[in-house]
């Protein structure tokens, strides 16, 4: 349950302590250290990888282990190797990423049982395609066609997981079934829109052509309508920017029924990694929207209607994150986690990973920071001065994550970003003996997004090509 004391932070000091003096270049030493840490760990995990072994998901007592649910993290590992090359020119890492993508990722392209296509396939095939188009790896027409075809298939398969809603829209349903709309999918939606960008047709019964762009816009609209709250009184917990992890629909008539959650504490609180998926997802979709021709958007009410919907969701969720996160920018795993009530004014001091009540989630911070930075860049590019606040908030979060508390400096620890959480309600996260909550562990999505965030900022610092998933 969202606590009233948390919901009303009126003082300018009761938000993330945004460092207004911070400049991207000042983080260069920390980013350089991250690559020094990540290189040996990523290559070692890739060298251990085998089709006969389950995919590493998160660490238990510093060692990566699998967790049977879906294989949604495999692309993150191989994508990390590709990002390592992107940042450092490490050819061994590149060849590992290329070989493992070729040999192991094809089942994910046609996996019709999950919504995770953007996580697995854009992180691998998509990153390799991007590097080839940038001239970072040798151009080969057949190899580029291989990446393009893979991404076209992935986006089309993702679009087939479709549930129609009573208002004429629809959404890509989660692996829970056709009733379930996850906030996570806003970040994974990059697969569907990249497939549209590459120009395939999805054909249905009787060769009916199905627009991938239409499905992307409808999914984004449905998520913005039902998973994101705007303070307009939908329920008594309706705070602007609050995000429900899951929305439930009646599959018989397509009507919305209720908020829900799988990995959060409550349908009426905010699971902070779900919030982060929404922040980063809408921010990068706003960037992609600028590449779409006006005529393509007319069937959906025109550019301004689509842009306004995405911008409202992006700004509301980013504002909520800034308002409901401790001073250093790292959130606790859920804004309504019950143990927070025993921690006093926990929002008015830096996050405490070693506390005895509730865990923090650094993976949410890494994902959210990219959303803040992309939204800030998007607004600044259009001349909106509000962009500076989001940019500096994102830099503040990254500055924290690059510090000794969160960067895994121990070479015997297989993770890169410490203090992440996977599934608190299910009790899957490792808790050291004699302690009450998990801490000191890593996850594939946390490590990957920390590395992607570092590549993003490195390019801004060096004046390189702006990092997107589609070019």
Coordinates of C-alpha atoms in Angstrom, one line a residue:
X1 CA 0.0 0.0 0.0
X2 CA 1.3 3.5 -0.9
X3 CA 1.9 5.4 2.3
X4 CA 0.6 8.9 2.6
X5 CA 4.0 10.1 4.0
X6 CA 5.7 8.9 0.9
X7 CA 3.1 10.2 -1.6
X8 CA 3.4 13.9 -0.5
X9 CA 7.0 15.1 -0.7
X10 CA 6.6 18.8 -1.1
X11 CA 10.1 20.1 -0.2
X12 CA 12.5 20.4 -3.0
X13 CA 15.0 18.5 -0.8
X14 CA 12.7 15.4 -0.5
X15 CA 13.5 14.1 -4.0
X16 CA 16.6 12.6 -5.6
X17 CA 19.4 14.9 -4.6
X18 CA 20.1 15.9 -8.3
X19 CA 23.7 17.1 -8.7
X20 CA 23.2 20.2 -10.8
X21 CA 26.9 20.6 -11.3
X22 CA 27.5 17.2 -12.7
X23 CA 28.7 16.9 -16.3
X24 CA 28.8 13.7 -18.4
X25 CA 32.6 13.9 -18.8
X26 CA 33.1 13.8 -15.0
X27 CA 31.9 10.2 -15.1
X28 CA 34.5 9.0 -17.5
X29 CA 36.8 7.5 -14.9
X30 CA 33.9 5.5 -13.4
X31 CA 32.8 4.3 -16.9
X32 CA 36.4 3.3 -17.7
X33 CA 36.5 1.3 -14.5
X34 CA 33.2 -0.4 -15.3
X35 CA 34.7 -1.7 -18.6
X36 CA 37.8 -3.0 -16.7
X37 CA 35.5 -4.9 -14.4
X38 CA 33.0 -6.2 -16.9
X39 CA 35.4 -7.5 -19.6
X40 CA 36.9 -10.5 -17.8
X41 CA 33.6 -11.4 -16.2
X42 CA 31.5 -11.3 -19.3
X43 CA 34.0 -13.2 -21.4
X44 CA 34.4 -15.9 -18.7
X45 CA 30.6 -16.4 -18.5
X46 CA 30.4 -16.6 -22.3
X47 CA 33.2 -19.1 -22.5
X48 CA 31.3 -21.3 -20.0
X49 CA 28.1 -21.0 -22.1
X50 CA 26.8 -24.1 -23.8
X51 CA 23.5 -25.1 -25.4
X52 CA 23.4 -27.9 -22.9
X53 CA 23.4 -25.5 -19.9
X54 CA 20.6 -23.4 -18.7
X55 CA 20.9 -19.6 -19.1
X56 CA 22.4 -17.7 -16.2
X57 CA 19.8 -15.4 -14.6
X58 CA 21.1 -14.0 -11.3
X59 CA 23.9 -14.6 -8.8
X60 CA 23.6 -16.7 -5.6
X61 CA 26.4 -16.1 -3.2
X62 CA 28.3 -14.3 -6.1
X63 CA 28.0 -17.1 -8.7
X64 CA 25.6 -16.9 -11.6
X65 CA 22.9 -19.5 -11.6
X66 CA 19.8 -20.4 -13.7
X67 CA 16.2 -20.1 -12.6
X68 CA 13.6 -22.0 -14.5
X69 CA 10.9 -19.7 -15.7
X70 CA 11.6 -18.6 -19.3
X71 CA 15.0 -18.1 -20.9
X72 CA 14.6 -14.4 -21.1
X73 CA 18.1 -13.5 -20.1
X74 CA 20.2 -15.4 -22.6
X75 CA 20.4 -12.4 -25.0
X76 CA 21.5 -10.1 -22.2
X77 CA 24.7 -12.2 -21.7
X78 CA 25.7 -12.4 -25.3
X79 CA 24.6 -8.8 -25.7
X80 CA 27.0 -7.8 -22.9
X81 CA 29.9 -9.3 -24.9
X82 CA 28.9 -7.2 -27.9
X83 CA 28.6 -4.0 -25.8
X84 CA 32.1 -4.7 -24.3
X85 CA 33.4 -4.6 -27.9
X86 CA 31.4 -1.5 -28.6
X87 CA 33.0 0.3 -25.7
X88 CA 36.6 -1.0 -25.8
X89 CA 37.2 -2.7 -29.2
X90 CA 37.8 -6.0 -27.5
X91 CA 37.7 -8.4 -30.5
X92 CA 37.6 -11.5 -28.3
X93 CA 34.3 -10.3 -26.7
X94 CA 32.9 -9.5 -30.2
X95 CA 33.6 -12.9 -31.6
X96 CA 32.1 -14.6 -28.5
X97 CA 28.9 -12.4 -28.9
X98 CA 28.7 -13.2 -32.7
X99 CA 29.3 -16.9 -32.4
X100 CA 26.9 -17.4 -29.5
X101 CA 24.2 -15.3 -31.2
X102 CA 24.6 -17.4 -34.3
X103 CA 24.7 -20.8 -32.5
X104 CA 22.2 -20.3 -29.7
X105 CA 19.7 -17.5 -30.2
X106 CA 17.6 -18.8 -33.1
X107 CA 15.0 -20.4 -30.9
X108 CA 14.2 -17.0 -29.4
X109 CA 13.3 -15.6 -32.8
X110 CA 10.2 -17.8 -33.2
X111 CA 9.3 -18.2 -29.5
X112 CA 5.6 -17.4 -29.6
X113 CA 5.2 -18.1 -25.8
X114 CA 6.9 -14.9 -24.5
X115 CA 6.7 -11.1 -24.8
X116 CA 10.5 -10.8 -24.3
X117 CA 11.7 -10.5 -27.9
X118 CA 13.2 -7.1 -27.4
X119 CA 15.3 -8.3 -24.5
X120 CA 16.8 -11.4 -26.2
X121 CA 16.9 -10.4 -29.8
X122 CA 17.6 -6.7 -30.0
X123 CA 20.4 -7.2 -27.5
X124 CA 22.1 -9.6 -29.8
X125 CA 21.1 -9.5 -33.5
X126 CA 20.1 -5.8 -33.1
X127 CA 23.4 -4.7 -31.5
X128 CA 25.4 -6.6 -34.2
X129 CA 23.3 -5.0 -37.0
X130 CA 23.9 -1.6 -35.4
X131 CA 27.6 -2.1 -35.3
X132 CA 27.8 -3.2 -38.9
X133 CA 25.7 -0.1 -40.1
X134 CA 28.1 2.1 -38.0
X135 CA 31.1 0.6 -39.8
X136 CA 32.4 -0.8 -36.5
X137 CA 32.6 -4.3 -37.8
X138 CA 33.3 -5.3 -41.5
X139 CA 30.3 -4.9 -43.8
X140 CA 29.0 -8.1 -45.3
X141 CA 25.7 -8.0 -47.2
X142 CA 24.7 -11.6 -46.3
X143 CA 25.5 -11.1 -42.7
X144 CA 23.5 -7.9 -42.5
X145 CA 20.6 -9.7 -44.2
X146 CA 20.9 -12.4 -41.6
X147 CA 20.5 -9.9 -38.8
X148 CA 17.7 -8.1 -40.6
X149 CA 15.8 -11.2 -41.3
X150 CA 16.2 -12.4 -37.7
X151 CA 14.8 -9.1 -36.4
X152 CA 11.9 -9.1 -38.8
X153 CA 10.9 -12.5 -37.7
X154 CA 11.3 -11.6 -34.0
X155 CA 9.1 -8.5 -34.2
X156 CA 6.4 -10.3 -36.2
X157 CA 6.2 -13.2 -33.8
X158 CA 6.0 -10.7 -30.9
X159 CA 3.1 -9.0 -32.6
X160 CA 1.2 -12.3 -32.9
X161 CA 0.8 -12.4 -29.1
X162 CA -2.2 -10.1 -29.4
X163 CA -5.2 -9.4 -27.2
X164 CA -7.9 -7.1 -28.5
X165 CA -9.5 -4.7 -26.0
X166 CA -13.1 -3.4 -25.8
X167 CA -12.1 0.1 -26.8
X168 CA -10.8 -1.1 -30.2
X169 CA -7.2 -1.3 -29.2
X170 CA -5.1 -4.1 -28.0
X171 CA -1.8 -5.2 -26.4
X172 CA 1.0 -7.8 -26.6
X173 CA 0.1 -10.1 -23.8
X174 CA 2.7 -11.5 -21.4
X175 CA 3.6 -15.1 -20.9
X176 CA 0.9 -15.3 -18.2
X177 CA -1.7 -15.5 -20.9
X178 CA -4.0 -13.4 -23.1
X179 CA -5.5 -11.6 -20.1
X180 CA -2.2 -10.1 -18.9
X181 CA -0.5 -6.8 -19.9
X182 CA 3.0 -6.3 -18.4
X183 CA 4.7 -3.0 -18.0
X184 CA 7.9 -4.8 -18.9
X185 CA 6.8 -5.1 -22.6
X186 CA 7.2 -1.3 -23.2
X187 CA 11.0 -1.9 -23.1
X188 CA 10.7 -5.0 -25.1
X189 CA 8.5 -3.2 -27.7
X190 CA 11.8 -2.2 -29.4
X191 CA 11.6 -5.6 -31.2
X192 CA 8.2 -4.9 -32.8
X193 CA 9.0 -1.3 -33.9
X194 CA 12.4 -2.4 -35.3
X195 CA 10.7 -5.0 -37.4
X196 CA 8.4 -2.3 -38.7
X197 CA 11.4 -0.1 -39.4
X198 CA 12.9 -3.0 -41.5
X199 CA 9.7 -3.2 -43.5
X200 CA 8.2 -6.7 -43.3
X201 CA 4.5 -7.6 -43.5
X202 CA 2.9 -9.7 -40.9
X203 CA 0.3 -11.8 -42.6
X204 CA -2.8 -13.3 -40.8
X205 CA -5.6 -15.5 -42.0
X206 CA -6.4 -15.3 -45.7
X207 CA -3.2 -13.3 -46.1
X208 CA -4.6 -10.3 -44.2
X209 CA -1.9 -7.8 -43.8
X210 CA -1.3 -6.7 -40.1
X211 CA 0.4 -3.4 -39.4
X212 CA 3.3 -3.8 -37.0
X213 CA 3.3 0.0 -36.4
X214 CA -0.4 -0.1 -35.5
X215 CA 0.2 -2.9 -33.0
X216 CA 3.1 -0.9 -31.5
X217 CA 1.0 2.3 -31.1
X218 CA -2.0 0.4 -29.7
X219 CA 0.2 -1.5 -27.2
X220 CA 1.8 1.8 -26.1
X221 CA -1.6 3.4 -25.8
X222 CA -3.1 0.6 -23.8
X223 CA -0.1 0.5 -21.4
X224 CA -0.2 4.2 -21.0
X225 CA -4.0 4.1 -20.3
X226 CA -4.1 1.2 -17.8
X227 CA -0.6 0.6 -16.4
X228 CA 0.4 4.2 -15.8
X229 CA -1.5 6.5 -13.4
X230 CA -1.9 10.2 -13.8
X231 CA -3.5 11.4 -10.5
X232 CA -6.9 11.7 -12.0
X233 CA -8.8 9.5 -9.4
X234 CA -8.9 6.1 -11.1
X235 CA -8.6 4.6 -7.5
X236 CA -7.7 5.9 -4.1
X237 CA -4.0 5.1 -4.7
X238 CA -3.9 7.0 -7.9
X239 CA -0.7 9.1 -7.7
X240 CA 0.7 10.7 -10.9
X241 CA 3.3 8.4 -12.4
X242 CA 2.6 5.3 -10.3
X243 CA 2.9 2.2 -12.4
X244 CA 1.1 -1.1 -12.0
X245 CA 3.2 -4.1 -13.0
X246 CA 0.3 -5.8 -14.7
X247 CA -3.2 -5.0 -15.9
X248 CA -5.8 -7.7 -16.2
X249 CA -8.5 -7.9 -18.9
X250 CA -11.5 -10.0 -19.5
X251 CA -10.5 -12.0 -22.6
X252 CA -14.2 -12.7 -23.5
X253 CA -15.1 -9.0 -24.1
X254 CA -11.8 -7.2 -23.9
X255 CA -12.7 -5.0 -20.9
X256 CA -10.2 -3.9 -18.3
X257 CA -10.7 -5.5 -14.9
X258 CA -8.0 -4.6 -12.4
X259 CA -4.3 -3.9 -11.7
X260 CA -2.1 -6.8 -10.6
X261 CA 1.5 -7.7 -10.1
X262 CA 3.8 -10.7 -10.4
X263 CA 7.0 -9.4 -8.9
X264 CA 5.8 -6.4 -6.9
X265 CA 4.4 -6.2 -3.4
X266 CA 0.9 -5.1 -4.4
X267 CA -1.3 -4.0 -7.3
X268 CA -1.6 -0.7 -5.6
X269 CA 2.0 0.0 -5.0
X270 CA 4.8 0.4 -7.6
X271 CA 7.3 -2.3 -8.3
X272 CA 10.2 -0.1 -9.2
X273 CA 11.7 -2.3 -12.0
X274 CA 8.3 -2.2 -13.7
X275 CA 8.4 1.6 -13.3
X276 CA 11.9 1.6 -14.9
X277 CA 10.8 -0.5 -17.9
X278 CA 8.0 2.1 -18.5
X279 CA 10.4 5.0 -18.1
X280 CA 13.0 3.7 -20.6
X281 CA 10.4 2.2 -22.9
X282 CA 8.5 5.3 -23.6
X283 CA 11.6 7.5 -23.8
X284 CA 13.1 5.4 -26.5
X285 CA 9.8 5.1 -28.3
X286 CA 9.6 8.9 -28.4
X287 CA 13.0 8.9 -30.1
X288 CA 11.9 6.3 -32.6
X289 CA 8.7 8.2 -33.3
X290 CA 10.7 11.0 -34.9
X291 CA 11.8 8.5 -37.7
X292 CA 8.2 7.7 -38.6
X293 CA 6.6 9.6 -41.5
X294 CA 3.5 11.8 -40.7
X295 CA 1.4 9.8 -43.1
X296 CA 2.1 6.6 -41.3
X297 CA 0.7 8.1 -38.1
X298 CA -2.5 9.5 -39.5
X299 CA -4.6 6.3 -39.0
X300 CA -3.8 6.7 -35.2
X301 CA -4.9 10.3 -34.9
X302 CA -1.7 11.9 -36.2
X303 CA 1.8 12.5 -34.8
X304 CA 0.8 14.9 -32.0
X305 CA -1.8 12.5 -30.6
X306 CA 0.7 9.6 -30.4
X307 CA 3.5 11.8 -29.2
X308 CA 1.4 13.4 -26.5
X309 CA 0.4 10.0 -25.2
X310 CA 4.0 8.7 -25.0
X311 CA 5.3 12.0 -23.5
X312 CA 2.6 12.0 -20.8
X313 CA 3.6 8.4 -19.8
X314 CA 7.3 9.2 -19.9
X315 CA 7.2 12.4 -17.9
X316 CA 4.8 11.1 -15.3
X317 CA 6.8 7.9 -14.7
X318 CA 10.1 9.8 -14.6
X319 CA 8.7 12.4 -12.2
X320 CA 7.4 9.6 -9.9
X321 CA 10.8 8.0 -9.9
X322 CA 12.5 11.2 -9.0
X323 CA 10.0 11.9 -6.2
X324 CA 9.8 8.4 -4.7
X325 CA 13.5 7.4 -4.7
X326 CA 16.1 8.0 -2.1
X327 CA 18.5 10.9 -2.4
X328 CA 21.2 9.0 -4.4
X329 CA 18.8 7.7 -7.0
X330 CA 18.7 4.0 -6.2
X331 CA 15.2 2.8 -5.3
X332 CA 13.9 0.1 -3.0
X333 CA 12.4 -2.8 -4.8
X334 CA 8.8 -1.6 -4.3
X335 CA 7.4 1.7 -3.1
X336 CA 4.9 0.0 -0.9
X337 CA 7.1 -2.8 0.5
X338 CA 5.9 -3.3 4.1
X339 CA 9.4 -3.1 5.8
X340 CA 9.8 0.5 4.6
X341 CA 7.5 1.5 7.4
X342 CA 10.2 0.5 9.9
X343 CA 12.9 2.6 8.2
X344 CA 11.8 6.1 9.1
X345 CA 12.5 8.8 6.6
X346 CA 14.2 6.4 4.2
X347 CA 13.6 8.7 1.2
X348 CA 15.5 11.5 2.8
X349 CA 18.9 9.8 2.8
X350 CA 20.8 7.6 0.4
X351 CA 19.6 4.1 -0.2
X352 CA 20.9 1.5 2.3
X353 CA 21.6 -1.8 0.6
X354 CA 22.6 -3.5 3.8
X355 CA 19.5 -2.5 5.9
X356 CA 17.5 -5.2 7.7
X357 CA 14.1 -4.4 6.4
X358 CA 13.8 -4.2 2.6
X359 CA 16.2 -4.6 -0.4
X360 CA 17.1 -2.0 -2.9
X361 CA 17.1 -2.8 -6.6
X362 CA 20.1 -1.4 -8.5
X363 CA 18.9 -3.1 -11.7
X364 CA 15.8 -0.8 -11.6
X365 CA 18.2 2.2 -11.2
X366 CA 20.3 1.2 -14.2
X367 CA 17.2 0.9 -16.4
X368 CA 15.6 4.0 -15.0
X369 CA 18.7 6.1 -15.5
X370 CA 18.7 5.4 -19.3
X371 CA 15.0 6.5 -19.4
X372 CA 15.8 9.7 -17.5
X373 CA 18.8 10.5 -19.8
X374 CA 16.9 9.7 -23.0
X375 CA 13.9 11.8 -22.0
X376 CA 16.2 14.6 -21.0
X377 CA 17.9 14.4 -24.4
X378 CA 14.6 14.2 -26.3
X379 CA 13.2 17.3 -24.5
X380 CA 16.4 19.3 -24.9
X381 CA 16.6 18.6 -28.6
X382 CA 13.2 20.1 -29.0
X383 CA 14.2 23.2 -27.0
X384 CA 12.3 22.3 -23.8
X385 CA 14.4 23.4 -20.8
X386 CA 12.7 20.8 -18.6
X387 CA 15.0 18.2 -20.2
X388 CA 18.0 19.4 -18.1
X389 CA 16.3 18.1 -14.9
X390 CA 15.9 14.6 -16.3
X391 CA 19.4 14.5 -17.7
X392 CA 21.0 15.5 -14.4
X393 CA 18.8 13.1 -12.5
X394 CA 20.0 10.3 -14.8
X395 CA 23.6 11.3 -14.4
X396 CA 23.2 11.4 -10.6
X397 CA 21.8 7.8 -10.7
X398 CA 24.7 6.6 -12.8
X399 CA 27.3 8.4 -10.6
X400 CA 25.9 6.3 -7.7
X401 CA 26.0 3.0 -9.6
X402 CA 29.6 3.6 -10.7
X403 CA 30.7 3.9 -7.0
X404 CA 32.3 1.3 -4.9
X405 CA 29.1 0.3 -3.2
X406 CA 27.4 -0.9 -6.4
X407 CA 30.1 -1.8 -8.9
X408 CA 31.3 -5.3 -8.3
X409 CA 35.1 -4.9 -7.9
X410 CA 35.7 -8.4 -6.5
X411 CA 37.0 -10.5 -9.5
X412 CA 35.6 -13.6 -7.8
X413 CA 32.1 -12.2 -7.9
X414 CA 30.6 -13.0 -11.3
X415 CA 28.3 -10.0 -11.4
X416 CA 29.0 -6.5 -12.5
X417 CA 26.2 -4.4 -10.7
X418 CA 25.6 -5.3 -7.1
X419 CA 22.4 -5.2 -5.0
X420 CA 19.8 -6.2 -7.6
X421 CA 16.6 -8.1 -6.9
X422 CA 14.9 -10.7 -9.0
X423 CA 11.6 -11.9 -7.4
X424 CA 11.1 -10.8 -3.9
X425 CA 7.6 -12.2 -3.4
X426 CA 8.7 -15.7 -4.5
X427 CA 11.8 -15.6 -2.2
X428 CA 14.1 -16.4 -5.1
X429 CA 16.8 -13.9 -4.1
X430 CA 19.8 -15.1 -2.0
X431 CA 19.9 -13.9 1.6
X432 CA 23.2 -14.4 3.4
X433 CA 23.1 -16.4 6.6
X434 CA 22.1 -14.3 9.6
X435 CA 20.6 -11.5 7.4
X436 CA 16.9 -10.7 6.7
X437 CA 17.0 -9.3 3.2
X438 CA 19.0 -10.0 0.0
X439 CA 21.9 -7.8 -1.0
X440 CA 25.2 -8.0 -2.8
X441 CA 23.9 -10.0 -5.8
X442 CA 23.7 -9.3 -9.5
X443 CA 21.4 -10.1 -12.4
X444 CA 21.8 -10.4 -16.2
X445 CA 19.4 -7.5 -16.9
X446 CA 21.1 -5.3 -14.3
X447 CA 24.5 -6.0 -15.7
X448 CA 23.4 -5.6 -19.3
X449 CA 21.6 -2.3 -18.7
X450 CA 24.5 -0.9 -16.7
X451 CA 26.7 -1.6 -19.6
X452 CA 24.2 -0.3 -22.2
X453 CA 23.9 2.9 -20.1
X454 CA 27.7 3.3 -20.0
X455 CA 27.9 2.9 -23.8
X456 CA 25.1 5.5 -24.2
X457 CA 26.9 8.0 -22.0
X458 CA 30.4 7.2 -23.4
X459 CA 29.1 8.2 -26.9
X460 CA 27.7 11.4 -25.6
X461 CA 30.9 12.3 -23.9
X462 CA 33.0 11.5 -27.0
X463 CA 30.7 13.0 -29.5
X464 CA 30.0 9.6 -31.1
X465 CA 26.9 8.4 -32.9
X466 CA 23.9 8.7 -30.6
X467 CA 22.9 5.2 -29.4
X468 CA 19.6 3.9 -30.6
X469 CA 18.2 0.4 -31.2
X470 CA 17.0 1.2 -34.7
X471 CA 20.0 2.8 -36.5

